[in-house]
Short mmCIF file of C-alpha atoms and ligand atoms in Angstrom, two decimals:
data_model
loop_
_atom_site.label_atom_id
_atom_site.label_comp_id
_atom_site.label_asym_id
_atom_site.label_seq_id
_atom_site.Cartn_x
_atom_site.Cartn_y
_atom_site.Cartn_z
CA MET A 1 4.67 113.86 50.99
CA LYS A 2 6.87 110.83 51.56
CA PHE A 3 9.96 109.49 50.38
CA SER A 4 8.49 107.46 47.26
CA ASP A 5 7.96 110.91 45.73
CA PHE A 6 11.40 111.69 45.51
CA ASN A 7 11.51 108.49 43.09
CA LEU A 8 14.68 107.49 44.23
CA LYS A 9 16.48 104.10 43.23
CA ASP A 10 14.05 101.04 44.24
CA THR A 11 17.85 99.59 46.35
CA ILE A 12 18.18 103.17 48.14
CA GLN A 13 14.41 102.80 48.68
CA ALA A 14 13.86 100.17 50.27
CA ALA A 15 17.16 101.08 52.41
CA VAL A 16 15.15 104.56 53.66
CA THR A 17 11.78 101.58 54.42
CA GLU A 18 13.96 99.45 56.29
CA ALA A 19 15.66 102.46 58.25
CA GLY A 20 11.66 103.58 59.12
CA PHE A 21 12.25 106.48 57.53
CA THR A 22 8.34 108.00 56.79
CA GLU A 23 8.35 111.70 56.06
CA PRO A 24 11.44 113.52 54.88
CA SER A 25 12.08 116.08 57.15
CA PRO A 26 12.07 119.82 55.48
CA VAL A 27 15.59 119.65 54.64
CA GLN A 28 15.29 117.05 52.67
CA LYS A 29 12.02 117.95 50.95
CA ASP A 30 14.14 121.28 49.11
CA ALA A 31 17.18 119.10 48.57
CA ILE A 32 16.30 116.12 47.49
CA PRO A 33 15.03 117.30 44.18
CA LEU A 34 17.44 119.93 43.64
CA VAL A 35 20.07 116.97 43.98
CA LEU A 36 18.65 114.66 42.11
CA GLU A 37 18.51 117.54 39.14
CA GLY A 38 22.03 118.00 39.36
CA HIS A 39 22.94 121.16 40.92
CA ASP A 40 25.08 122.41 43.53
CA MET A 41 23.57 123.32 46.31
CA VAL A 42 24.44 125.27 49.46
CA ALA A 43 22.31 124.26 52.36
CA GLN A 44 21.62 125.71 55.95
CA ALA A 45 19.78 124.06 58.04
CA GLN A 46 20.64 123.26 62.42
CA THR A 47 22.02 120.05 63.28
CA GLY A 48 19.67 117.24 63.84
CA THR A 49 17.02 118.06 60.79
CA GLY A 50 18.23 114.78 58.80
CA LYS A 51 21.28 116.80 56.49
CA THR A 52 23.01 113.40 56.16
CA ALA A 53 19.81 111.54 54.24
CA ALA A 54 19.31 115.52 52.50
CA PHE A 55 22.71 114.32 50.77
CA GLY A 56 22.73 111.20 51.32
CA LEU A 57 20.17 109.38 49.70
CA PRO A 58 20.20 111.23 46.01
CA ILE A 59 23.59 111.00 45.32
CA MET A 60 23.65 107.68 45.98
CA SER A 61 20.76 107.52 44.05
CA MET A 62 22.46 108.12 41.22
CA MET A 63 25.92 106.40 41.79
CA LYS A 64 26.83 103.37 39.43
CA ALA A 65 28.04 101.25 41.47
CA ASP A 66 30.99 100.27 39.11
CA GLY A 67 33.71 99.65 42.40
CA SER A 68 34.93 103.57 41.82
CA VAL A 69 34.88 105.99 44.63
CA GLU A 70 31.73 107.76 43.62
CA GLY A 71 31.21 110.32 46.42
CA LEU A 72 33.17 112.04 48.89
CA VAL A 73 31.71 113.57 51.71
CA ILE A 74 34.49 115.86 53.73
CA VAL A 75 33.25 116.48 57.29
CA PRO A 76 34.80 118.31 60.99
CA THR A 77 35.78 115.11 62.80
CA ARG A 78 36.70 111.68 63.61
CA GLU A 79 33.44 110.81 64.99
CA LEU A 80 31.38 112.39 62.61
CA ALA A 81 32.34 111.14 60.39
CA MET A 82 32.19 108.03 61.87
CA GLN A 83 28.32 108.64 62.07
CA VAL A 84 28.23 109.61 58.66
CA SER A 85 29.83 106.56 57.47
CA ASP A 86 27.52 104.90 59.51
CA GLU A 87 24.29 106.51 57.99
CA LEU A 88 25.05 106.15 54.83
CA PHE A 89 26.09 102.69 54.54
CA ARG A 90 22.65 101.71 56.31
CA PHE A 91 21.48 103.57 52.79
CA GLY A 92 23.74 102.50 50.64
CA LYS A 93 24.22 98.11 51.68
CA LEU A 94 21.51 96.89 49.16
CA SER A 95 22.74 98.81 46.57
CA GLY A 96 26.39 97.76 46.53
CA LEU A 97 27.92 101.10 47.95
CA LYS A 98 30.41 100.98 49.94
CA THR A 99 31.56 103.65 52.31
CA ALA A 100 35.00 103.88 54.02
CA THR A 101 35.88 106.00 56.69
CA VAL A 102 38.94 108.06 56.30
CA TYR A 103 40.61 109.93 59.69
CA GLY A 104 44.26 110.92 61.66
CA GLY A 105 45.88 108.60 64.24
CA THR A 106 45.12 105.57 62.91
CA PRO A 107 47.93 103.48 60.45
CA TYR A 108 46.94 104.63 56.47
CA GLY A 109 46.81 101.05 55.29
CA LYS A 110 43.50 100.13 56.50
CA GLN A 111 41.97 102.72 55.35
CA ILE A 112 44.02 103.20 52.01
CA GLU A 113 42.62 99.48 51.35
CA ARG A 114 39.49 100.33 52.04
CA ILE A 115 39.31 103.48 49.99
CA LYS A 116 40.07 101.02 46.70
CA GLN A 117 36.81 99.25 47.45
CA ALA A 118 34.70 102.12 47.83
CA SER A 119 31.89 103.87 46.61
CA ILE A 120 32.44 106.84 49.27
CA VAL A 121 35.27 108.22 51.28
CA VAL A 122 33.40 110.13 54.35
CA ALA A 123 36.87 111.73 55.30
CA THR A 124 38.26 114.38 57.79
CA PRO A 125 40.28 117.21 56.21
CA GLY A 126 43.12 116.78 57.29
CA ARG A 127 43.76 113.36 56.58
CA LEU A 128 42.76 113.88 53.01
CA GLN A 129 44.69 115.72 52.43
CA ASP A 130 47.73 113.74 53.37
CA LEU A 131 46.79 111.00 51.51
CA LEU A 132 46.01 113.52 48.38
CA MET A 133 49.19 115.27 48.27
CA SER A 134 51.15 112.21 49.10
CA GLY A 135 49.84 110.45 45.62
CA LYS A 136 48.57 107.74 48.09
CA ILE A 137 45.65 108.18 46.95
CA LYS A 138 43.73 109.38 43.31
CA ILE A 139 39.82 109.34 43.92
CA ASN A 140 37.61 111.47 40.43
CA PRO A 141 34.41 111.60 42.95
CA GLN A 142 31.59 113.21 40.68
CA PHE A 143 29.53 113.79 43.46
CA VAL A 144 31.85 116.05 46.43
CA VAL A 145 30.11 117.31 49.59
CA LEU A 146 30.98 119.73 52.80
CA ASP A 147 29.42 118.69 55.75
CA GLU A 148 28.84 121.00 58.82
CA ALA A 149 30.71 123.44 56.38
CA ASP A 150 30.95 126.18 59.35
CA GLU A 151 32.50 124.01 62.17
CA MET A 152 35.31 122.90 60.01
CA LEU A 153 36.10 126.42 59.30
CA ASP A 154 35.82 127.58 62.86
CA MET A 155 38.37 124.32 63.42
CA GLY A 156 40.96 126.61 61.10
CA PHE A 157 40.48 124.02 57.97
CA LEU A 158 39.85 126.30 55.39
CA ASP A 159 43.18 125.54 53.59
CA GLU A 160 43.28 121.96 53.68
CA ILE A 161 39.30 122.24 52.76
CA LYS A 162 41.06 124.56 49.66
CA ASN A 163 43.94 122.34 49.13
CA ILE A 164 41.91 118.80 48.35
CA PHE A 165 39.95 120.78 45.65
CA THR A 166 43.07 121.23 43.29
CA PHE A 167 42.52 117.25 43.70
CA LEU A 168 39.21 117.15 42.59
CA PRO A 169 37.43 116.50 38.74
CA LYS A 170 36.50 119.78 37.03
CA GLU A 171 33.35 118.50 36.50
CA ARG A 172 31.69 117.45 39.89
CA GLN A 173 28.89 118.06 41.68
CA THR A 174 29.46 119.92 45.02
CA LEU A 175 27.19 120.09 48.02
CA LEU A 176 27.58 122.24 50.76
CA PHE A 177 25.76 121.81 54.47
CA SER A 178 26.23 124.16 57.51
CA ALA A 179 24.08 125.06 60.41
CA THR A 180 25.33 128.88 60.01
CA MET A 181 26.44 130.85 56.54
CA PRO A 182 29.00 133.32 58.21
CA ASN A 183 30.40 135.36 55.41
CA ALA A 184 33.63 132.48 55.57
CA ILE A 185 31.45 130.42 54.32
CA ARG A 186 29.73 131.74 51.55
CA LYS A 187 33.10 132.92 49.95
CA LEU A 188 33.74 129.73 49.87
CA ALA A 189 30.71 128.34 47.84
CA GLU A 190 31.29 131.38 45.81
CA GLN A 191 35.42 129.01 44.98
CA ILE A 192 33.70 125.91 44.90
CA LEU A 193 30.65 125.89 43.75
CA LYS A 194 28.79 126.48 40.08
CA ASN A 195 25.31 128.14 40.15
CA PRO A 196 23.92 126.74 43.63
CA LYS A 197 21.37 126.57 44.22
CA THR A 198 20.06 127.76 47.93
CA VAL A 199 17.86 125.84 50.62
CA SER A 200 17.79 127.54 53.98
CA ILE A 201 15.43 126.15 57.14
CA THR A 202 13.87 129.96 57.42
CA LYS A 203 14.30 130.66 61.51
CA SER A 204 11.15 129.58 61.99
CA GLU A 205 12.11 126.64 61.73
CA LYS A 206 15.43 126.40 62.30
CA THR A 207 15.31 125.41 65.54
CA ASN A 208 13.78 122.19 66.01
CA THR A 209 10.04 123.21 67.53
CA LYS A 210 10.15 119.17 68.84
CA ILE A 211 12.14 120.82 71.17
CA THR A 212 10.59 122.82 74.63
CA GLN A 213 13.00 125.50 75.84
CA LEU A 214 13.00 126.43 79.66
CA TYR A 215 14.60 128.51 81.77
CA TYR A 216 15.24 128.89 85.12
CA VAL A 217 16.62 131.91 86.89
CA VAL A 218 19.25 131.31 89.81
CA GLN A 219 21.35 132.41 91.73
CA GLU A 220 25.05 131.89 91.29
CA ARG A 221 25.62 129.91 94.47
CA GLU A 222 23.00 127.96 94.12
CA ARG A 223 23.30 127.06 90.49
CA ASP A 224 24.31 123.32 91.45
CA ASP A 225 21.59 122.65 93.59
CA ALA A 226 19.08 123.51 91.48
CA LEU A 227 21.17 120.96 88.57
CA VAL A 228 20.40 118.26 90.87
CA ARG A 229 17.20 118.87 91.25
CA LEU A 230 16.04 119.66 87.60
CA ILE A 231 17.21 115.94 87.12
CA ASP A 232 15.88 114.46 90.15
CA TYR A 233 12.87 116.14 88.76
CA LYS A 234 12.84 115.01 84.48
CA ASN A 235 14.75 112.12 85.87
CA PRO A 236 15.79 112.37 82.04
CA GLU A 237 16.60 108.68 80.66
CA LYS A 238 19.54 110.71 78.86
CA CYS A 239 20.97 113.78 79.01
CA ILE A 240 23.34 115.52 78.12
CA ILE A 241 25.33 119.19 80.18
CA PHE A 242 26.74 122.10 78.86
CA CYS A 243 29.18 123.99 80.46
CA ARG A 244 31.86 126.87 79.25
CA MET A 245 34.90 125.50 80.32
CA LYS A 246 36.64 122.09 81.20
CA LYS A 247 37.03 122.73 84.68
CA GLU A 248 33.80 123.27 84.84
CA VAL A 249 33.10 120.25 83.43
CA ASP A 250 35.62 118.44 86.24
CA ARG A 251 34.17 120.36 88.94
CA LEU A 252 30.60 119.17 87.86
CA VAL A 253 31.50 115.42 87.22
CA ALA A 254 32.68 115.01 90.81
CA HIS A 255 29.82 116.86 92.19
CA MET A 256 27.19 114.80 90.73
CA THR A 257 29.31 111.85 90.89
CA ALA A 258 29.05 112.06 94.87
CA GLN A 259 25.22 112.76 94.55
CA GLY A 260 24.86 109.75 93.52
CA PHE A 261 24.84 109.89 89.36
CA LYS A 262 26.20 107.87 86.48
CA VAL A 263 28.27 110.75 84.94
CA SER A 264 30.85 110.91 82.74
CA GLY A 265 32.52 114.30 81.79
CA LEU A 266 33.64 114.54 77.80
CA HIS A 267 36.14 117.44 76.69
CA GLY A 268 38.98 118.53 74.06
CA ASP A 269 41.99 117.52 76.15
CA MET A 270 40.59 114.05 76.57
CA GLU A 271 42.88 111.10 73.95
CA GLN A 272 40.81 109.67 70.95
CA LYS A 273 40.25 106.08 72.25
CA GLN A 274 38.85 107.06 75.67
CA ARG A 275 36.60 109.88 74.00
CA GLU A 276 35.02 106.86 72.35
CA VAL A 277 34.77 104.42 74.69
CA THR A 278 32.79 107.15 76.58
CA ILE A 279 30.68 107.80 73.65
CA ARG A 280 29.95 104.30 73.58
CA ALA A 281 29.17 103.61 77.03
CA PHE A 282 26.34 106.50 76.68
CA LYS A 283 24.75 105.47 73.40
CA GLN A 284 24.82 102.33 74.99
CA GLY A 285 22.80 102.91 78.46
CA GLY A 286 26.09 102.80 81.29
CA ILE A 287 26.05 106.41 81.38
CA ASP A 288 23.08 108.44 81.78
CA ILE A 289 24.34 111.42 81.65
CA PHE A 290 27.33 113.56 80.18
CA ILE A 291 28.71 116.84 80.94
CA ALA A 292 30.16 118.58 78.02
CA THR A 293 31.91 121.65 76.82
CA ASP A 294 31.20 122.88 73.25
CA VAL A 295 33.68 121.78 71.34
CA ALA A 296 33.92 118.14 73.04
CA ALA A 297 30.03 117.67 71.46
CA ARG A 298 30.20 118.94 68.02
CA GLY A 299 28.39 116.65 65.75
CA LEU A 300 27.69 114.61 68.47
CA ASP A 301 24.83 112.69 67.18
CA VAL A 302 23.61 110.56 69.90
CA ASN A 303 19.96 109.26 69.64
CA ASP A 304 17.20 109.36 72.58
CA VAL A 305 18.51 112.37 74.41
CA THR A 306 15.75 113.52 76.36
CA HIS A 307 17.44 116.42 77.77
CA VAL A 308 19.66 118.73 77.45
CA PHE A 309 20.79 121.15 80.36
CA ASN A 310 22.84 124.58 80.27
CA TYR A 311 24.53 125.19 83.30
CA HIS A 312 25.68 127.84 81.92
CA ILE A 313 23.66 129.60 79.06
CA PRO A 314 25.97 129.92 76.00
CA PHE A 315 27.52 132.94 74.68
CA ASP A 316 26.34 133.08 71.89
CA SER A 317 22.63 132.48 69.89
CA GLU A 318 24.67 129.62 67.36
CA SER A 319 26.41 128.06 70.37
CA TYR A 320 23.21 126.82 71.63
CA VAL A 321 20.95 126.06 68.85
CA HIS A 322 23.78 123.49 68.12
CA ARG A 323 23.43 122.31 71.68
CA ILE A 324 20.14 122.16 72.04
CA GLY A 325 20.06 120.07 68.38
CA ARG A 326 21.71 117.51 70.70
CA THR A 327 17.94 116.44 71.49
CA GLY A 328 14.84 115.86 69.98
CA ARG A 329 16.48 114.09 66.69
CA GLY A 330 14.89 111.61 64.37
CA GLY A 331 11.40 113.35 64.87
CA LYS A 332 11.41 112.81 69.01
CA SER A 333 10.64 115.08 71.47
CA GLY A 334 13.17 116.67 73.83
CA GLU A 335 13.44 119.52 76.30
CA ALA A 336 16.56 121.85 76.66
CA ILE A 337 16.62 123.43 80.20
CA THR A 338 18.90 126.67 80.89
CA LEU A 339 19.95 127.87 84.33
CA VAL A 340 20.39 131.80 84.10
CA SER A 341 21.30 134.27 87.29
CA PRO A 342 19.33 137.67 87.09
CA ASN A 343 22.71 138.78 84.87
CA GLU A 344 22.22 136.84 82.05
CA LEU A 345 18.34 137.42 82.22
CA ARG A 346 19.30 140.34 79.03
CA THR A 347 21.47 137.46 77.28
CA ILE A 348 18.68 134.78 77.24
CA LYS A 349 16.26 137.45 76.13
CA ARG A 350 18.76 138.34 73.30
CA ILE A 351 18.98 134.91 72.52
CA GLU A 352 15.44 133.93 72.23
CA LYS A 353 14.65 136.77 70.05
CA ASP A 354 17.84 135.25 67.46
CA VAL A 355 16.72 132.14 67.82
CA GLY A 356 13.04 132.89 67.23
CA ALA A 357 11.38 130.53 69.63
CA LYS A 358 9.71 131.11 72.38
CA MET A 359 11.89 130.09 75.63
CA ILE A 360 9.27 129.60 78.85
CA THR A 361 10.63 130.48 82.46
CA GLN A 362 9.44 128.42 84.93
CA VAL A 363 10.15 127.61 88.89
CA ILE A 364 12.81 124.94 90.28
CA PRO A 365 10.30 122.75 92.00
CA THR A 366 10.18 122.01 95.52
CA ARG A 367 11.34 118.95 97.14
CA MET A 368 8.05 118.26 97.59
CA GLU A 369 7.13 118.37 94.16
CA VAL A 370 10.13 116.49 92.86
CA GLN A 371 9.39 113.62 95.46
CA ASN A 372 5.96 113.83 94.37
CA ASN A 373 6.43 113.24 90.37
CA ARG A 374 8.92 110.42 91.33
CA SER A 375 5.87 109.22 93.50
CA ASP A 376 3.91 109.16 90.22
CA GLU A 377 6.86 107.63 87.99
CA LEU A 378 6.49 105.11 90.92
CA ILE A 379 3.03 104.34 90.82
CA ALA A 380 3.34 103.60 87.28
CA LYS A 381 6.18 101.89 86.70
CA ILE A 382 4.79 99.62 89.80
CA ALA A 383 1.71 98.81 87.33
CA GLU A 384 3.69 98.12 84.52
CA THR A 385 5.91 95.68 86.22
CA LYS A 386 5.87 91.83 85.42
CA VAL A 387 5.58 89.50 88.60
CA THR A 388 8.45 87.33 87.86
CA ASP A 389 9.01 83.40 89.48
CA LYS A 390 11.83 84.96 91.64
CA ALA A 391 9.49 87.71 92.79
CA ILE A 392 6.54 84.97 93.45
CA GLU A 393 9.75 82.77 95.81
CA LEU A 394 10.93 85.96 98.04
CA VAL A 395 7.25 86.63 99.12
CA LYS A 396 6.38 83.16 100.09
CA THR A 397 9.72 83.42 102.35
CA LEU A 398 8.97 86.41 103.55
CA GLN A 399 5.61 85.65 104.41
CA HIS A 400 7.21 82.92 107.01
CA ASP A 401 7.90 85.74 109.25
CA LEU A 402 5.60 88.89 108.27
CA ASP A 403 2.13 89.74 106.87
CA ILE A 404 1.39 90.57 103.44
CA VAL A 405 0.88 94.19 104.04
CA THR A 406 4.06 94.54 106.02
CA ILE A 407 6.10 93.09 102.67
CA ALA A 408 3.99 95.27 100.65
CA HIS A 409 4.93 98.36 103.11
CA LEU A 410 8.98 97.44 103.36
CA LEU A 411 8.92 96.95 99.46
CA ALA A 412 7.74 100.04 98.51
CA SER A 413 9.44 102.12 101.53
CA MET A 414 12.82 100.36 99.94
CA ILE A 415 12.49 101.40 96.62
CA GLN A 416 10.92 104.81 97.17
CA SER A 417 13.98 105.57 99.34
CA GLU A 418 15.99 104.79 96.75
CA ASN A 419 14.28 107.05 94.46
CA SER A 420 13.66 109.57 97.21
CA VAL A 421 14.76 113.34 96.58
CA LYS A 422 18.13 115.59 97.94
CA GLY A 423 18.68 119.06 97.74
CA LYS A 424 17.77 122.31 100.06
CA ASP A 425 14.26 123.04 100.05
CA ASN A 426 13.95 126.36 98.66
CA ILE A 427 16.12 126.91 95.00
CA GLY A 428 15.29 129.92 92.33
CA LEU A 429 13.49 132.53 92.64
CA GLY A 430 10.11 132.55 92.05
CA LEU A 431 7.95 134.79 88.66
CA ASP A 432 7.20 137.42 90.48
CA GLU A 433 11.31 138.25 92.15
CA ILE A 434 12.22 137.81 88.39
CA ALA A 435 9.56 140.08 86.86
CA LEU A 436 11.55 142.57 90.44
CA LEU A 437 15.14 141.90 89.94
CA MET A 438 14.31 143.19 86.13
CA GLU A 439 12.73 145.80 87.26
CA ARG A 440 15.28 146.26 89.61
CA ALA A 441 18.11 145.88 86.91
CA MET A 442 16.63 148.39 84.14
CA GLN A 443 16.86 150.52 86.86
CA GLN A 444 20.37 150.58 88.04
CA ARG A 445 21.34 150.87 84.62
CA GLY A 446 23.65 154.26 84.85
CA ASN A 447 22.52 154.81 88.52
CA GLY A 448 25.26 152.21 89.63
CA GLY A 449 24.26 149.93 91.71
CA GLY A 450 23.46 149.76 95.44
CA GLY A 451 20.20 147.94 97.38
CA ARG A 452 20.70 144.58 95.63
CA ASN A 453 20.12 142.78 98.77
CA ARG A 454 18.04 145.07 100.81
CA ARG A 455 15.25 142.55 100.22
CA ARG A 456 17.22 140.13 101.75
CA GLY A 457 16.47 141.04 104.65
CA GLY A 458 18.88 140.46 107.88
CA GLY A 459 20.88 138.04 108.44
CA GLY A 460 19.63 134.71 108.45
CA GLY A 461 16.20 133.41 106.55
CA GLY A 462 15.45 136.26 103.93
CA TYR A 463 12.75 136.07 101.63
CA ARG A 464 13.47 132.61 100.26
CA GLY A 465 14.08 131.61 104.50
CA ASN A 466 13.10 127.93 105.82
CA ARG A 467 15.84 126.72 104.29
CA SER A 468 15.77 123.15 105.93
CA GLY A 469 19.53 121.63 106.67
CA GLY A 470 18.48 118.15 107.48
CA GLY A 471 15.33 115.55 105.59
CA GLY A 472 17.86 114.59 102.64
CA GLY A 473 15.90 110.70 102.62
CA GLY A 474 17.44 107.95 101.54
CA SER A 475 20.41 107.81 98.92
CA ARG A 476 20.37 107.36 95.30
CA HIS A 477 21.46 104.29 95.26
CA GLY A 478 20.25 102.45 92.41
CA ARG A 479 18.51 105.01 90.94
CA ASN A 480 16.14 103.43 88.12
CA GLY A 481 16.99 99.77 88.88
CA ARG A 482 20.44 100.05 87.15
CA SER A 483 23.49 100.88 88.85
CA GLY A 484 25.81 98.60 90.81
CA GLY A 485 27.30 99.57 94.02
CA GLY A 486 25.68 101.75 96.03
CA ASP A 487 27.10 105.15 97.41
CA ARG A 488 25.33 106.18 100.29
CA ASN A 489 28.32 107.53 102.59
CA GLY A 490 28.84 109.68 99.28
CA ARG A 491 27.04 112.57 100.15
CA SER A 492 28.75 113.48 103.19
CA GLY A 493 28.77 117.26 104.93
CA GLY A 494 26.11 118.78 107.36
CA GLY A 495 23.32 116.42 108.23
CA ARG A 496 21.69 116.26 104.67
CA ASP A 497 22.14 112.63 104.25
CA SER A 498 20.25 111.92 107.56
CA ARG A 499 17.75 108.76 106.48
CA ASN A 500 15.36 109.48 109.68
CA GLY A 501 15.04 112.68 108.86
CA GLY A 502 13.38 112.27 105.49
CA GLN A 503 10.93 109.67 103.56
CA GLY A 504 13.33 106.63 103.65
CA SER A 505 12.53 105.80 106.87
CA ARG A 506 12.52 102.06 107.63
CA SER A 507 11.11 102.61 110.94
P1 ADP B 601 21.72 116.10 61.09
O1 ADP B 601 23.22 115.97 59.50
O2 ADP B 601 21.19 117.58 60.35
O3 ADP B 601 22.38 117.03 62.73
P2 ADP B 601 21.17 113.73 60.85
O4 ADP B 601 21.24 114.07 59.19
O5 ADP B 601 22.44 113.07 61.92
O6 ADP B 601 21.08 115.59 60.85
O7 ADP B 601 19.78 112.76 61.86
C1 ADP B 601 19.01 113.05 62.49
C2 ADP B 601 18.79 111.65 63.09
O8 ADP B 601 17.69 112.28 62.68
C3 ADP B 601 19.95 110.71 62.58
O9 ADP B 601 20.27 109.67 63.80
C4 ADP B 601 18.81 110.69 61.63
O10 ADP B 601 18.54 108.45 61.35
C5 ADP B 601 17.56 110.69 62.17
N1 ADP B 601 16.55 110.79 60.49
C6 ADP B 601 16.84 111.69 59.84
N2 ADP B 601 15.83 111.82 58.69
C7 ADP B 601 14.96 111.48 58.88
C8 ADP B 601 13.15 111.49 58.83
N3 ADP B 601 12.83 111.37 57.83
N4 ADP B 601 13.09 110.81 59.29
C9 ADP B 601 13.21 110.29 61.10
N5 ADP B 601 14.22 110.00 61.50
C10 ADP B 601 15.21 111.03 60.83
MG1 MG B 602 25.20 116.17 59.82
#
């Protein structure tokens, strides 16, 4: 199926083509024809499935562009308002459809001016209610969309929404989009929609199949090391690490920064300005890693997030689906990686069942495996690199004193030391160990624990023994060649950083 099958207005179709969309997503396939036929609609689909275009394209295709506000889109947060507005602007610009973005925390004047010129208003509930109740704006939108309705309810906007609808024309087409369908949403839908059609992207399609879902079983105290190891191994371009608490975000930001990663935290207490600056830096690549709470990451739409890490497993399946939906957007593939302790195995099994997706358990890679992975990547990268004039000059200079093979060895060692891998030798449990633990957990239900640590053996090593302290290798400074200053001393303690113990030695 192609977008042209929908018979959208020419200028809208042209914008779709320009945006590079070829195939409509499942929710778009179902929703667009229904909206074009004029039906009210309730649509359930998880994040990243293309809901904005699913409502935006058909309503814009039906708009007259007569200078009045024809469409109103209500969204939970300021960030979402801006994102949706940008996306709609992209689709509407060839049709002369302007958008106005309306949210709290900024002066009224400019927003009101924009609304007067706009065909579509994208608004958060609080500010919109203010504007309507104070009579500062009067609008008669024929199309009204509630986007991410479940999040708006979670954020306590139900009263505002009901109130807003008292200011809207009775003759209208209303569309409600939500990732989940709790009862409160169904009730709201009954009140504001007329004979709605339902679109539901069924369970098997609910999680984006382009997202590979992995989980790793680790001991509680190994979480930090496992996370660092996995990030080293996966070497994500951009990733989000989810935590349950703000406190954990702060701690992990400090930990990861000390390890030389370019990270930034995102949590609810941050000032709006600071949030925006941080999000922009992440989008533009100045920050590789975001560490966030669920609340802070609501509706965050950043393209090219290659990996989502769950530092802790979320409490419920819905959060899980929301979280992992931050990757695999716009038809790209992504990986979702969850760390679980043996105690959390049952939780992940439950979520796996709820979500109806296959989760694959894997063993934390050894440092050697990470190193090999890195070497392969390096070789590929070197093969792709173009020779610059500066490099030719540099080699010429070096050749005064050294032969070409030595120069190559030195340069390769330098690059490798910057790419080398840190951390402990053995983290995580093997598959057989996981099986044993699960079996034991089952046995223990009822007979009051005991003997949990028996396998560890006395003192020292235990079954996972062999945990060397030294041999950390070089520092991560200059990771991917992007970071500026070094932090060779950032990781103190225990000789883990001893350069001569590892791969980085320059002999
Ligand atoms: P949702 O609202 O369901 O979370 P969005 O509407 O924000 O999803 O879309 C997620 C991303 O996918 C956006 O960057 C959007 O431009 C892109 N996208 C949407 N539909 C398509 C499509 N049919 N083909 C390619 N990319 C798409
Ligand atoms: Mg959306």
